[in-house]
PDB file of C-alpha atoms in Angstrom:
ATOM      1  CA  UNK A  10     124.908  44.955  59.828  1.00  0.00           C
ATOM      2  CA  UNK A  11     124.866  41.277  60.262  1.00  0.00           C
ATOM      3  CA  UNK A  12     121.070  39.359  60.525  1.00  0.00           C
ATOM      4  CA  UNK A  13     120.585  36.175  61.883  1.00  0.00           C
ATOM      5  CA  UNK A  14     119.668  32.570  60.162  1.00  0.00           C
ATOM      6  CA  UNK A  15     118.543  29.852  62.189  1.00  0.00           C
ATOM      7  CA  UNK A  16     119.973  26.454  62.303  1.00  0.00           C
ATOM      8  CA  UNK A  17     118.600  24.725  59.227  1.00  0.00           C
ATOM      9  CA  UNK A  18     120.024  20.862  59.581  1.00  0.00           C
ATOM     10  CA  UNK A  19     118.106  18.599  57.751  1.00  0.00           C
ATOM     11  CA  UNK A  20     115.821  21.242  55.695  1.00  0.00           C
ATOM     12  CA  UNK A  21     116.461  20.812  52.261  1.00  0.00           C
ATOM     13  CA  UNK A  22     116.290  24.468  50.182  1.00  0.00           C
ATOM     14  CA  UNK A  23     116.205  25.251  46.394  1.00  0.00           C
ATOM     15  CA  UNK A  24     117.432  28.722  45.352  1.00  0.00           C
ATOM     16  CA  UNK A  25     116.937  30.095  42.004  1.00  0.00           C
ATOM     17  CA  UNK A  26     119.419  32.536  40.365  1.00  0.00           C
ATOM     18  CA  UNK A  27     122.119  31.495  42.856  1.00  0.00           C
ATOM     19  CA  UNK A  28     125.244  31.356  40.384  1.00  0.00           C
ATOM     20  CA  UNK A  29     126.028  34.564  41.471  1.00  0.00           C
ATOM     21  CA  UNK A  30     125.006  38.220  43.092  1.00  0.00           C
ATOM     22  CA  UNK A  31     122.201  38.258  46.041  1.00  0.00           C
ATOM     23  CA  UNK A  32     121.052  34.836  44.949  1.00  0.00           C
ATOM     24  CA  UNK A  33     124.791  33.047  45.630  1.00  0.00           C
ATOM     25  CA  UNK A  34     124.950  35.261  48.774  1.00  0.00           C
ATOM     26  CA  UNK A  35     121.676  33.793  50.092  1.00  0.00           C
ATOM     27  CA  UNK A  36     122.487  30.656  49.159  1.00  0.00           C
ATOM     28  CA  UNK A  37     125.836  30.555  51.309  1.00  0.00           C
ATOM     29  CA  UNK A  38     123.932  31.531  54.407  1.00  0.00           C
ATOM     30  CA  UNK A  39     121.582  29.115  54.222  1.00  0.00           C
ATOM     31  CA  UNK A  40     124.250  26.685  53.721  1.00  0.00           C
ATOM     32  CA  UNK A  41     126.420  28.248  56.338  1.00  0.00           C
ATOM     33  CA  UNK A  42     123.341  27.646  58.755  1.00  0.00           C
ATOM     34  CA  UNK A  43     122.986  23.980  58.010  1.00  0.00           C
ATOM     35  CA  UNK A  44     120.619  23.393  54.934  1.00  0.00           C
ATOM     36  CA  UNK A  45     121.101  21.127  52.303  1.00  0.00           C
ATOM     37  CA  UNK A  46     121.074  23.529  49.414  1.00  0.00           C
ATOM     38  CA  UNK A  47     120.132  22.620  45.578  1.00  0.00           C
ATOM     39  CA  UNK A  48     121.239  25.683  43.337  1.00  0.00           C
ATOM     40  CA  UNK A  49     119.232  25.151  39.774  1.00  0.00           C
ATOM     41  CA  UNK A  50     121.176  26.952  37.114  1.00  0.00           C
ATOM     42  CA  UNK A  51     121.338  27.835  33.726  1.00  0.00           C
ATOM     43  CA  UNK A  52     124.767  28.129  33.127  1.00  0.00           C
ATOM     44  CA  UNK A  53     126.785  25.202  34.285  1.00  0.00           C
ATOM     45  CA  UNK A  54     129.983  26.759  34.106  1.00  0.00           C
ATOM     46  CA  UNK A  55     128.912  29.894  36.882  1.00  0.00           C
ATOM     47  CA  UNK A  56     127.346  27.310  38.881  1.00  0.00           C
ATOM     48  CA  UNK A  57     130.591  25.257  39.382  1.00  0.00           C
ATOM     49  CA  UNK A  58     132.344  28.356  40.104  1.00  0.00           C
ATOM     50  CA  UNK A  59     129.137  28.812  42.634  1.00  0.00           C
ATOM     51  CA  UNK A  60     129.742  25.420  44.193  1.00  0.00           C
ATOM     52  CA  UNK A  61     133.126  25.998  44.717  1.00  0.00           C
ATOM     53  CA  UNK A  62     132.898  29.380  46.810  1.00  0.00           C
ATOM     54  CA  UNK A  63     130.396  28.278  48.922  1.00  0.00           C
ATOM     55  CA  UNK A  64     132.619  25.031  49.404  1.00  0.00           C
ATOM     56  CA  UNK A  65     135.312  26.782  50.126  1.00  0.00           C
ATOM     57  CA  UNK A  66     134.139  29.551  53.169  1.00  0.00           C
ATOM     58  CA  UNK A  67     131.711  26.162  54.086  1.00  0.00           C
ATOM     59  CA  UNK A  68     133.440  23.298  53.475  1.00  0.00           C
ATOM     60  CA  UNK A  69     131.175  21.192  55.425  1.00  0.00           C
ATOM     61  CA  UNK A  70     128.482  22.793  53.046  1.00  0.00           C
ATOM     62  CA  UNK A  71     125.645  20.197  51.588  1.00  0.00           C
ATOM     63  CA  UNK A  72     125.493  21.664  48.035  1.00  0.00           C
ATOM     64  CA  UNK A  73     124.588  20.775  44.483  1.00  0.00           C
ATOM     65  CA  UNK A  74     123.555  21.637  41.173  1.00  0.00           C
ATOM     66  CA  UNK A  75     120.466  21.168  38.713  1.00  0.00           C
ATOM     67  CA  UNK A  76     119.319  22.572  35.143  1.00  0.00           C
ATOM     68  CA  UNK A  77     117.089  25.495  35.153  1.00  0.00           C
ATOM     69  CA  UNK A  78     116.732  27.850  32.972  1.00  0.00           C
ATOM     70  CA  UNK A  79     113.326  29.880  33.861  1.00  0.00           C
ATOM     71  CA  UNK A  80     112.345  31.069  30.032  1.00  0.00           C
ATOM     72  CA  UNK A  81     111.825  27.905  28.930  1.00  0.00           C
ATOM     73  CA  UNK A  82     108.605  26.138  30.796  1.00  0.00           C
ATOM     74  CA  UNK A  83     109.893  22.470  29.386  1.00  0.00           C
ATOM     75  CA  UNK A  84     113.188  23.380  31.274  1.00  0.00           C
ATOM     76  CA  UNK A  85     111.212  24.121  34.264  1.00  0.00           C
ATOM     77  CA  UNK A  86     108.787  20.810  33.990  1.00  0.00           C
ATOM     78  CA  UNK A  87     112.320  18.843  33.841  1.00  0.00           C
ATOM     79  CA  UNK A  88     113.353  20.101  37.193  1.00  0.00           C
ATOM     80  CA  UNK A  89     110.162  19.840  38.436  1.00  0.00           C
ATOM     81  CA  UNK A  90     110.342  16.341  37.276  1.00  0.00           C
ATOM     82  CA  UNK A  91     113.984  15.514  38.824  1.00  0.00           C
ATOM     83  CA  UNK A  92     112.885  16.896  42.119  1.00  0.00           C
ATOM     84  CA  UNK A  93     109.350  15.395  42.262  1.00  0.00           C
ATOM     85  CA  UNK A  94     111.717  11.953  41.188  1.00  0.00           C
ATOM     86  CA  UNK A  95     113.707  12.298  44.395  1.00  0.00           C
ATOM     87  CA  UNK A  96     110.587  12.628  46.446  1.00  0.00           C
ATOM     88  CA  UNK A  97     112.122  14.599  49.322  1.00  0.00           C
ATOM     89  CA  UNK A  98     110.143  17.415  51.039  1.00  0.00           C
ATOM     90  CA  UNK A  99     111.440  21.162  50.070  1.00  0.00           C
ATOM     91  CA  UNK A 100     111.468  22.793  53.126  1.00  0.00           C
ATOM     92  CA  UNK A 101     112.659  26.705  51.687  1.00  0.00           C
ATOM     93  CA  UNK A 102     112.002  27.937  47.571  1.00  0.00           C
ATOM     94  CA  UNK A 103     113.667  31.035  47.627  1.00  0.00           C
ATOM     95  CA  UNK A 104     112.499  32.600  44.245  1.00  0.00           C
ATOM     96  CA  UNK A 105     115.126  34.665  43.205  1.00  0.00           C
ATOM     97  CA  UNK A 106     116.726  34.852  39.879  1.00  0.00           C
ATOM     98  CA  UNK A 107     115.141  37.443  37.172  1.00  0.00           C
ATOM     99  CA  UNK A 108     115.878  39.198  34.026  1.00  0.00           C
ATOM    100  CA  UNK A 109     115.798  43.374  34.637  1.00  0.00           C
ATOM    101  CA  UNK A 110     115.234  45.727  31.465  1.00  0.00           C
ATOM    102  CA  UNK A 111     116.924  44.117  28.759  1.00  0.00           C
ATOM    103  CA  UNK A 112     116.869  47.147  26.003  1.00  0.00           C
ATOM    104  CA  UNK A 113     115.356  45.655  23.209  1.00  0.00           C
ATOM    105  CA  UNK A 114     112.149  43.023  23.370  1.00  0.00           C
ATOM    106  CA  UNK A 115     113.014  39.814  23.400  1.00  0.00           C
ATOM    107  CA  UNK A 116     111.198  36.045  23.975  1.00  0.00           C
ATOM    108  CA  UNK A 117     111.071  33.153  25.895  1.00  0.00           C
ATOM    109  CA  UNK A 118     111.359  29.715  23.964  1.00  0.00           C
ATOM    110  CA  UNK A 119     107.536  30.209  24.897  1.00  0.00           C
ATOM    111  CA  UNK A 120     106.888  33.314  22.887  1.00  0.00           C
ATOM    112  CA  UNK A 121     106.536  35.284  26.137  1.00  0.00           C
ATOM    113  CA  UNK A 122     108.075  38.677  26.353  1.00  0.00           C
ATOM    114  CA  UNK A 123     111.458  37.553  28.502  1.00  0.00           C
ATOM    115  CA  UNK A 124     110.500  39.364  32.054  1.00  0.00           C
ATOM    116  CA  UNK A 125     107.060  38.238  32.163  1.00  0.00           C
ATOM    117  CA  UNK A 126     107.808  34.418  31.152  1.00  0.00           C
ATOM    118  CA  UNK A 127     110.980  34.536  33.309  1.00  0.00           C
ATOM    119  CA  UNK A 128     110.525  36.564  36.331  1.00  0.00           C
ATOM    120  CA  UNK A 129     106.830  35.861  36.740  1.00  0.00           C
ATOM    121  CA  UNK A 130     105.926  32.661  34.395  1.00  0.00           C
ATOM    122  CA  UNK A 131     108.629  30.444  34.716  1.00  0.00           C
ATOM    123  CA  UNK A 132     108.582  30.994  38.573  1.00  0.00           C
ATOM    124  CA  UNK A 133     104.576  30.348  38.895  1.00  0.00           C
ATOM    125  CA  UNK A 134     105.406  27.386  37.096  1.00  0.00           C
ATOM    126  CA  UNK A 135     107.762  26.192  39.198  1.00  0.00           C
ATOM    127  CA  UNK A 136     105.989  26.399  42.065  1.00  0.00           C
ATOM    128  CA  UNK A 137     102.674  24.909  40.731  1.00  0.00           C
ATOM    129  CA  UNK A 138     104.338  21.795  40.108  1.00  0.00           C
ATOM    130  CA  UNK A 139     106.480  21.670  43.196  1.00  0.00           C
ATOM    131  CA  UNK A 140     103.429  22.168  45.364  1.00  0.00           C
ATOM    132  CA  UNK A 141     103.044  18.624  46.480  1.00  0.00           C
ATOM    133  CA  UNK A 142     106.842  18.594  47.614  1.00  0.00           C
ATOM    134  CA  UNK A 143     106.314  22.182  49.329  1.00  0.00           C
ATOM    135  CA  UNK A 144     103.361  20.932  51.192  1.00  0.00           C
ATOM    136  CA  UNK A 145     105.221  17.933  52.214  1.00  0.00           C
ATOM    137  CA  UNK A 146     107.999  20.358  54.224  1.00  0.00           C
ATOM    138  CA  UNK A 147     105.323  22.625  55.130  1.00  0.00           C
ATOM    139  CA  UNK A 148     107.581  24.952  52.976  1.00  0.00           C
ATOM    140  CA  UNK A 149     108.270  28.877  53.246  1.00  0.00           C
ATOM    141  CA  UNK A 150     108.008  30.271  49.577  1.00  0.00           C
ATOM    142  CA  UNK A 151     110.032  33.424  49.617  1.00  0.00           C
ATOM    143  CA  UNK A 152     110.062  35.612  46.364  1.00  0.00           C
ATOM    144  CA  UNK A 153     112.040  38.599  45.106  1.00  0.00           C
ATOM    145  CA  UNK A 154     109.854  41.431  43.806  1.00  0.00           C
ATOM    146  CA  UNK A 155     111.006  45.230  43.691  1.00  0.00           C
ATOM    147  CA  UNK A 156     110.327  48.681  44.376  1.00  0.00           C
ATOM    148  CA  UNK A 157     109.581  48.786  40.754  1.00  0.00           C
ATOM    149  CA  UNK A 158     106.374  47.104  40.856  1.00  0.00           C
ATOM    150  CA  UNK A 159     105.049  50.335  43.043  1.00  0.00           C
ATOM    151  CA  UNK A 160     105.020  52.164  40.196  1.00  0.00           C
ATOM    152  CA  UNK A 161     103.823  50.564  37.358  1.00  0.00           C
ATOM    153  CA  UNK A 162     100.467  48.608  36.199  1.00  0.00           C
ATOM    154  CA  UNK A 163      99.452  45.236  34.370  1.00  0.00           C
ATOM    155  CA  UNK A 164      99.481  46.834  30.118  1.00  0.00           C
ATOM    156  CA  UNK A 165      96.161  44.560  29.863  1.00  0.00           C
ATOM    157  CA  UNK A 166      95.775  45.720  26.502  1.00  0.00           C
ATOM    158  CA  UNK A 167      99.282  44.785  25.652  1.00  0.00           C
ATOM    159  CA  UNK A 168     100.462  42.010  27.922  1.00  0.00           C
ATOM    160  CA  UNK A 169     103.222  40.613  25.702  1.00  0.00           C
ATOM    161  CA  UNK A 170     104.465  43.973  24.834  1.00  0.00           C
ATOM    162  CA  UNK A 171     104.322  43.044  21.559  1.00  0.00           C
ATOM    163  CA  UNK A 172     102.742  46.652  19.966  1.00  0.00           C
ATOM    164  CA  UNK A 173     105.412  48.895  21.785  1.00  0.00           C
ATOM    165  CA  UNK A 174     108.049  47.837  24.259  1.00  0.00           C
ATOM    166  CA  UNK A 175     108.983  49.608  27.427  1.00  0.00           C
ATOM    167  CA  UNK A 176     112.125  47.537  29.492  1.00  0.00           C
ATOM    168  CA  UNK A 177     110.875  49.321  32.728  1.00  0.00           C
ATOM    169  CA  UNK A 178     107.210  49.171  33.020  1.00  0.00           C
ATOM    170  CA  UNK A 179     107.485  45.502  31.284  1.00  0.00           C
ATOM    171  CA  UNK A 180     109.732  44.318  34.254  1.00  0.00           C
ATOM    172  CA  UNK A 181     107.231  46.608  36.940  1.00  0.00           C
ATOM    173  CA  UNK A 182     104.629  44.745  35.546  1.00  0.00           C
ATOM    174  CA  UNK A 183     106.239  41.067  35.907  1.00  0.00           C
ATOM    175  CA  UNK A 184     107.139  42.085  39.814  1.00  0.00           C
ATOM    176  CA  UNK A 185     103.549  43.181  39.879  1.00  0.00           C
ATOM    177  CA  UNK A 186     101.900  40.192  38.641  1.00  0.00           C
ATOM    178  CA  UNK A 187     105.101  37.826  40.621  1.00  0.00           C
ATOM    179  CA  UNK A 188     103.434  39.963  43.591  1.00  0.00           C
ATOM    180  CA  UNK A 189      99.924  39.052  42.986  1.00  0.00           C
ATOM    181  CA  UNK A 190     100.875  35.410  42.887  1.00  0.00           C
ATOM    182  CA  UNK A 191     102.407  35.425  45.876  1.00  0.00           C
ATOM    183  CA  UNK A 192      98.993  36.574  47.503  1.00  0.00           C
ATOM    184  CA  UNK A 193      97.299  33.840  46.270  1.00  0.00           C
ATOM    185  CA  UNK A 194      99.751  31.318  46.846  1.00  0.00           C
ATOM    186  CA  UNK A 195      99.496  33.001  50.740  1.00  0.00           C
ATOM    187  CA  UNK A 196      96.009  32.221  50.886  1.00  0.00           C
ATOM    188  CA  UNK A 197      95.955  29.018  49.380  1.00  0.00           C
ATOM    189  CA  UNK A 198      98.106  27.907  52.652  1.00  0.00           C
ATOM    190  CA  UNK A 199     101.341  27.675  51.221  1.00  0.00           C
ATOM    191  CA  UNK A 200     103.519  30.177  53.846  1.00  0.00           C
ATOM    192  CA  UNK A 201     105.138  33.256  51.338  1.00  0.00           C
ATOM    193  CA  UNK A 202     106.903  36.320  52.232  1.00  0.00           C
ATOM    194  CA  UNK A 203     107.378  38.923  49.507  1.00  0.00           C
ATOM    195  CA  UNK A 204     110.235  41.231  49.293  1.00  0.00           C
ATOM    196  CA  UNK A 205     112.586  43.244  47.705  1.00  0.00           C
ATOM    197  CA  UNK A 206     116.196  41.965  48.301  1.00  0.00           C
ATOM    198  CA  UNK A 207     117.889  45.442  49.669  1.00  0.00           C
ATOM    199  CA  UNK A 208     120.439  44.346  52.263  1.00  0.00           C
ATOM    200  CA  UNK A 209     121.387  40.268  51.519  1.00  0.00           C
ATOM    201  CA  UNK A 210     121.763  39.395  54.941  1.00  0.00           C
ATOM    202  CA  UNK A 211     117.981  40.454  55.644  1.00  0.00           C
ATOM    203  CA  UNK A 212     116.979  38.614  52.599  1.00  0.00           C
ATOM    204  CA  UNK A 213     118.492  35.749  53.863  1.00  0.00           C
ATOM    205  CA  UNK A 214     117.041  35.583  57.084  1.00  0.00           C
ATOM    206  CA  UNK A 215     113.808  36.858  55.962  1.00  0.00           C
ATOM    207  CA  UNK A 216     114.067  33.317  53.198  1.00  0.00           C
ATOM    208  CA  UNK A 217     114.848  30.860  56.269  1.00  0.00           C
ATOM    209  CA  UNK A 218     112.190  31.760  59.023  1.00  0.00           C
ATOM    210  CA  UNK A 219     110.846  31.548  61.324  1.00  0.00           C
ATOM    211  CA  UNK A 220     109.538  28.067  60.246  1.00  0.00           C
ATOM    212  CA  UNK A 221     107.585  25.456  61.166  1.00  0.00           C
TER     213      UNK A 221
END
């Protein structure tokens, strides 16, 4: 089933964890409808390849590349920093890329367990210091959570997983608490819609609108 995007000329979107999977596929729709899309990666090499396909079915396509990588907050301050520098209104901040159950604990360059800092951390950041630029395009946040977070809880007593590490529950929780954020961002008039990707041309029209 096909879903559709609105025309998006002259909205500018950024779209986390778009190098490849649901993220890429997003990306290309927005593009296909219009937007100016930046696509902050980690891993220059997948985002060329990126760049290229969405080029190539689009090849009127408005696309480009940044650094990001999401478990390290000084990464995220320096693309906070670039776009802040270029002082153009973000329109769409699609929230998308994650880390999902790695088997073994592991850190951010933070000392974060790696699904909190990433999924939910490094996001939050993000969007704290973009808010001036969101407000500007009277932006729609849209974030990727999961069905995951329905069964879980925040390990209070445990946060960093440091005593005993569970892959599932720790990425649950980071959905959970990427959820909660999401409320708050709601209410502190910044428009958000929270979901769980499922089919990728829903997620993409659920990221463009309607908007203002």
């Amino acid at each position: 089933m096909d879903f559709t995007v609105q025309n998006l000329a002259g909205r500018l979107a950024v779209v986390t964890g778009a190098s490849d999977g649901v993220g890429l596929i997003v990306a290309t729709r927005l593009a296909a409808a219009g937007a100016e899309v930046i696509l902050p990666v980690r891993n220059r090499r997948k985002g060329d390849a990126a760049l290229a396909r969405i080029r190539r079915e689009h090849p009127r396509a408005v696309v480009s590349l940044r650094d990001l990588d999401l478990s390290s907050l000084a990464s995220v301050t320096a693309l906070a920093a670039t776009l802040t520098g270029e002082d153009r209104p973000v329109h769409l901040l699609i929230n998308n890329a994650g880390v999902m159950t790695p088997p073994q604990r592991q850190t951010t360059a933070d000392g974060f367990e790696l699904q909190f800092g990433s999924n939910h951390l490094g996001h939050f950041a993000l969007v704290g210091q973009l808010l001036p630029l969101l407000r500007a395009g009277h932006a729609r946040v849209t974030s990727q959570l999961s069905v995951a977070a329905n069964g879980g809880s925040i390990n209070w007593d445990d946060l960093n997983w440091e005593r005993s590490y569970d892959g599932r529950h720790a990425y649950s929780q980071s959905k959970i608490a990427f959820g909660l954020f999401g409320l708050e961002l709601q209410r502190r008039s910044v428009s958000v819609f929270l979901c769980d990707p499922g089919c990728s041309g829903r997620f993409a029209a659920a990221c463009a609108g309607p908007l203002l």
